[in-house]
Amino acid sequence: AQSVTQPDIHITVSEGASLELRCNYSYGATPYLFWYVQSPGQGLQLLLKYFSGDTLVQGIKGFEAEFKRSQSSFNLRKPSVHWSDAAEYFCAVGDSGGYNKLIFGAGTRLAVHP
Amino acid sequence: SAVISQKPSRDICQRGTSLTIQCQVDSQVTMMFWYRQQPGQSLTLIATANQGSEATYESGFVIDKFPISRPNLTFSTLTVSNMSPEDSSIYLCSVEGARTGELFFGEGSRLTVL
């Protein structure tokens, strides 16, 4: 069965610093991969997704993620974090190779210091 | 993008009672999904609801506990039956957008069972 691991439960960065959130997945074939953000009291918003092609994908709000098959990873990055980026970030993989039923990681809560 | 409205946004319920959560989408969609987010945890898919057929439940979730209705292409309800404190969670409705692999989520219904 597929699974998603986000090793970091909490991360704190200073505003303006770079950010990398880790995500590892287990799936035999090429997975559908997603990053979502959940701001306090709000629903989930899709940041970006990877289905195939270029392994570096660009998303909204200045985020990008790189798919590395050899490492079974799909880490999320942002070169300069803004205070408004403080939120919970979820990595997800499509269940059984699909893309509309998702298996989510446990999430990483990001705090941003001014 | 799809706009999803959920009601109630939050509720406090007594043990043993049932609560129905409504999900309204501003466009017609084939499949709707119900997720549960337990306190401090990630999202878990409860079931997939197609219009005109019975919902498909994921492992660990049963129709008697979480009956779902899907009367038309823009609306669905999830009922949490015979509630216990362990049912305290955020319940989220999601739908697939017009573009492949883009899931939209409602803001969720935060349920507290005393």
mmCIF file of C-alpha atoms in Angstrom:
data_model
loop_
_atom_site.group_PDB
_atom_site.id
_atom_site.type_symbol
_atom_site.label_atom_id
_atom_site.label_comp_id
_atom_site.label_asym_id
_atom_site.label_seq_id
_atom_site.Cartn_x
_atom_site.Cartn_y
_atom_site.Cartn_z
ATOM 1 C CA ALA A 1 0.000 0.000 0.000
ATOM 2 C CA GLN A 2 1.100 3.521 -0.645
ATOM 3 C CA SER A 3 2.275 5.715 2.163
ATOM 4 C CA VAL A 4 3.612 9.195 2.635
ATOM 5 C CA THR A 5 6.118 10.261 5.258
ATOM 6 C CA GLN A 6 6.771 13.807 6.299
ATOM 7 C CA PRO A 7 9.660 13.504 8.755
ATOM 8 C CA ASP A 8 9.372 16.996 10.197
ATOM 9 C CA ILE A 9 6.370 17.678 12.392
ATOM 10 C CA HIS A 10 7.302 21.279 13.125
ATOM 11 C CA ILE A 11 9.693 23.637 11.374
ATOM 12 C CA THR A 12 10.516 27.195 12.332
ATOM 13 C CA VAL A 13 12.255 29.572 9.965
ATOM 14 C CA SER A 14 12.964 33.262 9.930
ATOM 15 C CA GLU A 15 11.174 35.464 7.471
ATOM 16 C CA GLY A 16 13.254 35.770 4.323
ATOM 17 C CA ALA A 17 15.037 32.482 4.892
ATOM 18 C CA SER A 18 14.825 29.579 2.498
ATOM 19 C CA LEU A 19 12.573 26.623 3.207
ATOM 20 C CA GLU A 20 12.590 22.955 2.385
ATOM 21 C CA LEU A 21 9.867 20.585 3.574
ATOM 22 C CA ARG A 22 10.591 16.917 3.177
ATOM 23 C CA CYS A 23 8.289 14.282 1.786
ATOM 24 C CA ASN A 24 8.985 10.631 1.062
ATOM 25 C CA TYR A 25 6.521 8.255 -0.511
ATOM 26 C CA SER A 26 6.246 4.569 -1.140
ATOM 27 C CA TYR A 27 4.745 3.445 -4.409
ATOM 28 C CA GLY A 28 6.036 1.012 -7.022
ATOM 29 C CA ALA A 29 5.290 2.989 -10.141
ATOM 30 C CA THR A 30 5.452 6.683 -10.905
ATOM 31 C CA PRO A 31 3.106 8.283 -8.431
ATOM 32 C CA TYR A 32 0.866 11.282 -8.634
ATOM 33 C CA LEU A 33 2.245 13.660 -5.989
ATOM 34 C CA PHE A 34 0.760 16.747 -4.420
ATOM 35 C CA TRP A 35 1.506 19.433 -1.893
ATOM 36 C CA TYR A 36 -1.354 21.156 -0.094
ATOM 37 C CA VAL A 37 -1.350 23.993 2.406
ATOM 38 C CA GLN A 38 -3.856 24.444 5.209
ATOM 39 C CA SER A 39 -3.974 27.824 6.846
ATOM 40 C CA PRO A 40 -5.598 28.162 10.263
ATOM 41 C CA GLY A 41 -9.350 27.766 10.052
ATOM 42 C CA GLN A 42 -9.297 27.218 6.326
ATOM 43 C CA GLY A 43 -9.584 24.349 3.924
ATOM 44 C CA LEU A 44 -6.763 22.846 1.939
ATOM 45 C CA GLN A 45 -5.302 24.640 -1.031
ATOM 46 C CA LEU A 46 -3.308 22.899 -3.744
ATOM 47 C CA LEU A 47 0.196 24.326 -4.062
ATOM 48 C CA LEU A 48 1.454 22.102 -6.851
ATOM 49 C CA LYS A 49 1.298 18.621 -8.302
ATOM 50 C CA TYR A 50 3.505 16.219 -10.202
ATOM 51 C CA PHE A 51 2.154 13.724 -12.676
ATOM 52 C CA SER A 52 4.978 13.271 -15.196
ATOM 53 C CA GLY A 53 7.541 15.163 -17.223
ATOM 54 C CA ASP A 54 9.829 17.773 -15.791
ATOM 55 C CA THR A 55 10.767 16.691 -12.290
ATOM 56 C CA LEU A 56 10.906 20.257 -11.025
ATOM 57 C CA VAL A 57 7.416 21.654 -10.746
ATOM 58 C CA GLN A 58 6.419 25.188 -10.025
ATOM 59 C CA GLY A 59 3.420 26.033 -7.919
ATOM 60 C CA ILE A 60 1.569 28.966 -6.527
ATOM 61 C CA LYS A 61 2.886 31.428 -3.954
ATOM 62 C CA GLY A 62 6.470 30.956 -5.127
ATOM 63 C CA PHE A 63 6.722 27.300 -4.132
ATOM 64 C CA GLU A 64 8.415 24.574 -6.120
ATOM 65 C CA ALA A 65 8.968 20.877 -5.602
ATOM 66 C CA GLU A 66 11.352 18.354 -7.085
ATOM 67 C CA PHE A 67 10.463 14.737 -7.771
ATOM 68 C CA LYS A 68 13.419 12.417 -7.207
ATOM 69 C CA ARG A 69 12.571 8.863 -8.107
ATOM 70 C CA SER A 70 15.861 7.468 -6.804
ATOM 71 C CA GLN A 71 15.117 8.883 -3.363
ATOM 72 C CA SER A 72 11.329 8.440 -3.464
ATOM 73 C CA SER A 73 11.076 12.065 -2.483
ATOM 74 C CA PHE A 74 9.055 15.103 -3.411
ATOM 75 C CA ASN A 75 10.432 17.937 -1.306
ATOM 76 C CA LEU A 76 8.819 21.349 -1.271
ATOM 77 C CA ARG A 77 10.988 24.453 -1.445
ATOM 78 C CA LYS A 78 10.690 28.196 -1.323
ATOM 79 C CA PRO A 79 13.683 30.525 -1.641
ATOM 80 C CA SER A 80 12.370 33.232 0.678
ATOM 81 C CA VAL A 81 9.641 32.639 3.225
ATOM 82 C CA HIS A 82 7.032 35.256 4.077
ATOM 83 C CA TRP A 83 5.211 35.512 7.394
ATOM 84 C CA SER A 84 1.991 34.604 5.594
ATOM 85 C CA ASP A 85 3.450 31.200 4.722
ATOM 86 C CA ALA A 86 2.939 30.046 8.307
ATOM 87 C CA ALA A 87 0.544 27.140 7.961
ATOM 88 C CA GLU A 88 0.407 23.357 7.846
ATOM 89 C CA TYR A 89 1.714 21.664 4.755
ATOM 90 C CA PHE A 90 0.596 18.263 3.574
ATOM 91 C CA CYS A 91 2.253 16.027 1.034
ATOM 92 C CA ALA A 92 -0.040 13.509 -0.646
ATOM 93 C CA VAL A 93 0.137 10.669 -3.131
ATOM 94 C CA GLY A 94 -2.639 9.424 -5.364
ATOM 95 C CA ASP A 95 -4.047 6.136 -4.134
ATOM 96 C CA SER A 96 -3.380 3.120 -6.351
ATOM 97 C CA GLY A 97 -1.931 5.285 -9.067
ATOM 98 C CA GLY A 98 -4.958 7.500 -9.248
ATOM 99 C CA TYR A 99 -5.214 11.177 -8.608
ATOM 100 C CA ASN A 100 -8.578 11.866 -7.040
ATOM 101 C CA LYS A 101 -8.243 9.693 -3.952
ATOM 102 C CA LEU A 102 -5.310 10.875 -1.927
ATOM 103 C CA ILE A 103 -3.184 9.468 0.849
ATOM 104 C CA PHE A 104 -1.850 12.278 2.974
ATOM 105 C CA GLY A 105 1.251 12.566 5.057
ATOM 106 C CA ALA A 106 1.021 13.626 8.666
ATOM 107 C CA GLY A 107 1.760 17.226 7.820
ATOM 108 C CA THR A 108 4.478 19.720 8.702
ATOM 109 C CA ARG A 109 3.553 22.784 10.691
ATOM 110 C CA LEU A 110 5.576 25.808 9.615
ATOM 111 C CA ALA A 111 6.161 28.739 11.917
ATOM 112 C CA VAL A 112 7.772 31.924 10.616
ATOM 113 C CA HIS A 113 9.687 34.267 12.903
ATOM 114 C CA PRO A 114 9.806 37.928 11.967
ATOM 115 C CA SER B 1 -11.832 26.566 -9.465
ATOM 116 C CA ALA B 2 -14.694 24.986 -7.573
ATOM 117 C CA VAL B 3 -16.261 26.768 -4.628
ATOM 118 C CA ILE B 4 -17.322 24.388 -1.895
ATOM 119 C CA SER B 5 -19.577 25.353 0.991
ATOM 120 C CA GLN B 6 -19.921 23.170 4.034
ATOM 121 C CA LYS B 7 -22.470 23.414 6.811
ATOM 122 C CA PRO B 8 -22.187 23.521 9.718
ATOM 123 C CA SER B 9 -18.728 25.028 9.995
ATOM 124 C CA ARG B 10 -18.562 23.765 13.550
ATOM 125 C CA ASP B 11 -20.790 22.111 16.083
ATOM 126 C CA ILE B 12 -20.706 20.673 19.562
ATOM 127 C CA CYS B 13 -22.724 17.511 19.988
ATOM 128 C CA GLN B 14 -23.666 15.115 22.716
ATOM 129 C CA ARG B 15 -22.556 11.527 22.781
ATOM 130 C CA GLY B 16 -25.016 9.182 21.107
ATOM 131 C CA THR B 17 -26.545 11.751 18.786
ATOM 132 C CA SER B 18 -26.099 12.085 15.027
ATOM 133 C CA LEU B 19 -25.115 15.057 12.909
ATOM 134 C CA THR B 20 -25.465 15.625 9.185
ATOM 135 C CA ILE B 21 -22.897 17.708 7.346
ATOM 136 C CA GLN B 22 -23.813 19.298 4.052
ATOM 137 C CA CYS B 23 -21.526 19.978 1.118
ATOM 138 C CA GLN B 24 -22.618 22.249 -1.716
ATOM 139 C CA VAL B 25 -20.524 22.824 -4.843
ATOM 140 C CA ASP B 26 -20.989 25.679 -7.284
ATOM 141 C CA SER B 27 -20.641 23.407 -10.309
ATOM 142 C CA GLN B 28 -21.659 19.916 -11.316
ATOM 143 C CA VAL B 29 -19.128 17.264 -10.384
ATOM 144 C CA THR B 30 -19.100 13.536 -10.894
ATOM 145 C CA MET B 31 -17.390 12.465 -7.711
ATOM 146 C CA MET B 32 -17.333 13.979 -4.273
ATOM 147 C CA PHE B 33 -15.052 12.835 -1.506
ATOM 148 C CA TRP B 34 -15.363 12.957 2.252
ATOM 149 C CA TYR B 35 -12.250 13.139 4.419
ATOM 150 C CA ARG B 36 -11.739 13.127 8.165
ATOM 151 C CA GLN B 37 -8.988 15.022 9.942
ATOM 152 C CA GLN B 38 -8.669 13.950 13.553
ATOM 153 C CA PRO B 39 -7.100 16.411 16.000
ATOM 154 C CA GLY B 40 -3.450 16.959 15.213
ATOM 155 C CA GLN B 41 -3.485 14.364 12.484
ATOM 156 C CA SER B 42 -3.615 14.139 8.742
ATOM 157 C CA LEU B 43 -6.550 13.598 6.442
ATOM 158 C CA THR B 44 -8.051 10.194 5.865
ATOM 159 C CA LEU B 45 -10.479 9.409 3.076
ATOM 160 C CA ILE B 46 -13.811 8.177 4.387
ATOM 161 C CA ALA B 47 -15.695 7.525 1.172
ATOM 162 C CA THR B 48 -16.322 8.495 -2.423
ATOM 163 C CA ALA B 49 -19.816 9.613 -3.354
ATOM 164 C CA ASN B 50 -21.109 9.307 -6.896
ATOM 165 C CA GLN B 51 -24.476 10.626 -7.905
ATOM 166 C CA GLY B 52 -26.995 7.857 -8.420
ATOM 167 C CA SER B 53 -25.086 5.101 -6.694
ATOM 168 C CA GLU B 54 -24.089 4.070 -3.227
ATOM 169 C CA ALA B 55 -20.992 5.586 -1.764
ATOM 170 C CA THR B 56 -17.779 3.590 -1.757
ATOM 171 C CA TYR B 57 -16.220 3.371 1.695
ATOM 172 C CA GLU B 58 -12.568 3.027 2.553
ATOM 173 C CA SER B 59 -11.249 0.418 4.904
ATOM 174 C CA GLY B 60 -12.240 1.176 8.467
ATOM 175 C CA PHE B 61 -15.339 3.169 7.572
ATOM 176 C CA VAL B 62 -18.842 1.709 7.287
ATOM 177 C CA ILE B 63 -22.122 2.964 5.947
ATOM 178 C CA ASP B 64 -23.984 2.478 9.219
ATOM 179 C CA LYS B 65 -21.642 4.894 10.956
ATOM 180 C CA PHE B 66 -21.158 7.356 8.105
ATOM 181 C CA PRO B 67 -24.184 7.259 5.795
ATOM 182 C CA ILE B 68 -23.757 9.452 2.737
ATOM 183 C CA SER B 69 -26.287 10.879 0.348
ATOM 184 C CA ARG B 70 -25.636 12.234 -3.123
ATOM 185 C CA PRO B 71 -28.977 13.381 -4.501
ATOM 186 C CA ASN B 72 -27.579 15.452 -7.373
ATOM 187 C CA LEU B 73 -24.361 16.578 -9.019
ATOM 188 C CA THR B 74 -23.782 19.572 -6.755
ATOM 189 C CA PHE B 75 -24.688 18.325 -3.299
ATOM 190 C CA SER B 76 -23.801 15.647 -0.788
ATOM 191 C CA THR B 77 -24.309 14.967 2.879
ATOM 192 C CA LEU B 78 -22.303 12.970 5.392
ATOM 193 C CA THR B 79 -23.954 11.855 8.607
ATOM 194 C CA VAL B 80 -21.918 10.926 11.638
ATOM 195 C CA SER B 81 -24.116 8.516 13.553
ATOM 196 C CA ASN B 82 -24.224 7.593 17.215
ATOM 197 C CA MET B 83 -21.328 9.892 17.941
ATOM 198 C CA SER B 84 -18.644 9.329 20.523
ATOM 199 C CA PRO B 85 -15.783 11.615 21.573
ATOM 200 C CA GLU B 86 -13.537 9.713 19.167
ATOM 201 C CA ASP B 87 -15.566 11.184 16.309
ATOM 202 C CA SER B 88 -14.384 14.670 17.208
ATOM 203 C CA SER B 89 -12.685 15.736 13.993
ATOM 204 C CA ILE B 90 -12.788 18.068 11.073
ATOM 205 C CA TYR B 91 -14.785 16.585 8.221
ATOM 206 C CA LEU B 92 -13.912 17.880 4.777
ATOM 207 C CA CYS B 93 -15.656 17.581 1.481
ATOM 208 C CA SER B 94 -13.630 17.646 -1.713
ATOM 209 C CA VAL B 95 -14.257 17.556 -5.435
ATOM 210 C CA GLU B 96 -12.130 17.225 -8.485
ATOM 211 C CA GLY B 97 -11.679 20.370 -10.522
ATOM 212 C CA ALA B 98 -11.952 20.746 -14.250
ATOM 213 C CA ARG B 99 -8.239 20.086 -14.637
ATOM 214 C CA THR B 100 -6.956 16.624 -13.982
ATOM 215 C CA GLY B 101 -5.596 15.992 -10.559
ATOM 216 C CA GLU B 102 -6.770 19.171 -8.969
ATOM 217 C CA LEU B 103 -8.834 18.505 -5.872
ATOM 218 C CA PHE B 104 -10.662 21.327 -4.161
ATOM 219 C CA PHE B 105 -11.563 21.174 -0.502
ATOM 220 C CA GLY B 106 -14.211 22.824 1.540
ATOM 221 C CA GLU B 107 -13.250 24.650 4.705
ATOM 222 C CA GLY B 108 -14.361 21.715 6.765
ATOM 223 C CA SER B 109 -16.848 21.071 9.521
ATOM 224 C CA ARG B 110 -15.288 20.956 12.959
ATOM 225 C CA LEU B 111 -17.179 18.532 15.143
ATOM 226 C CA THR B 112 -16.702 18.230 18.891
ATOM 227 C CA VAL B 113 -18.440 15.409 20.723
ATOM 228 C CA LEU B 114 -18.836 15.681 24.473
#
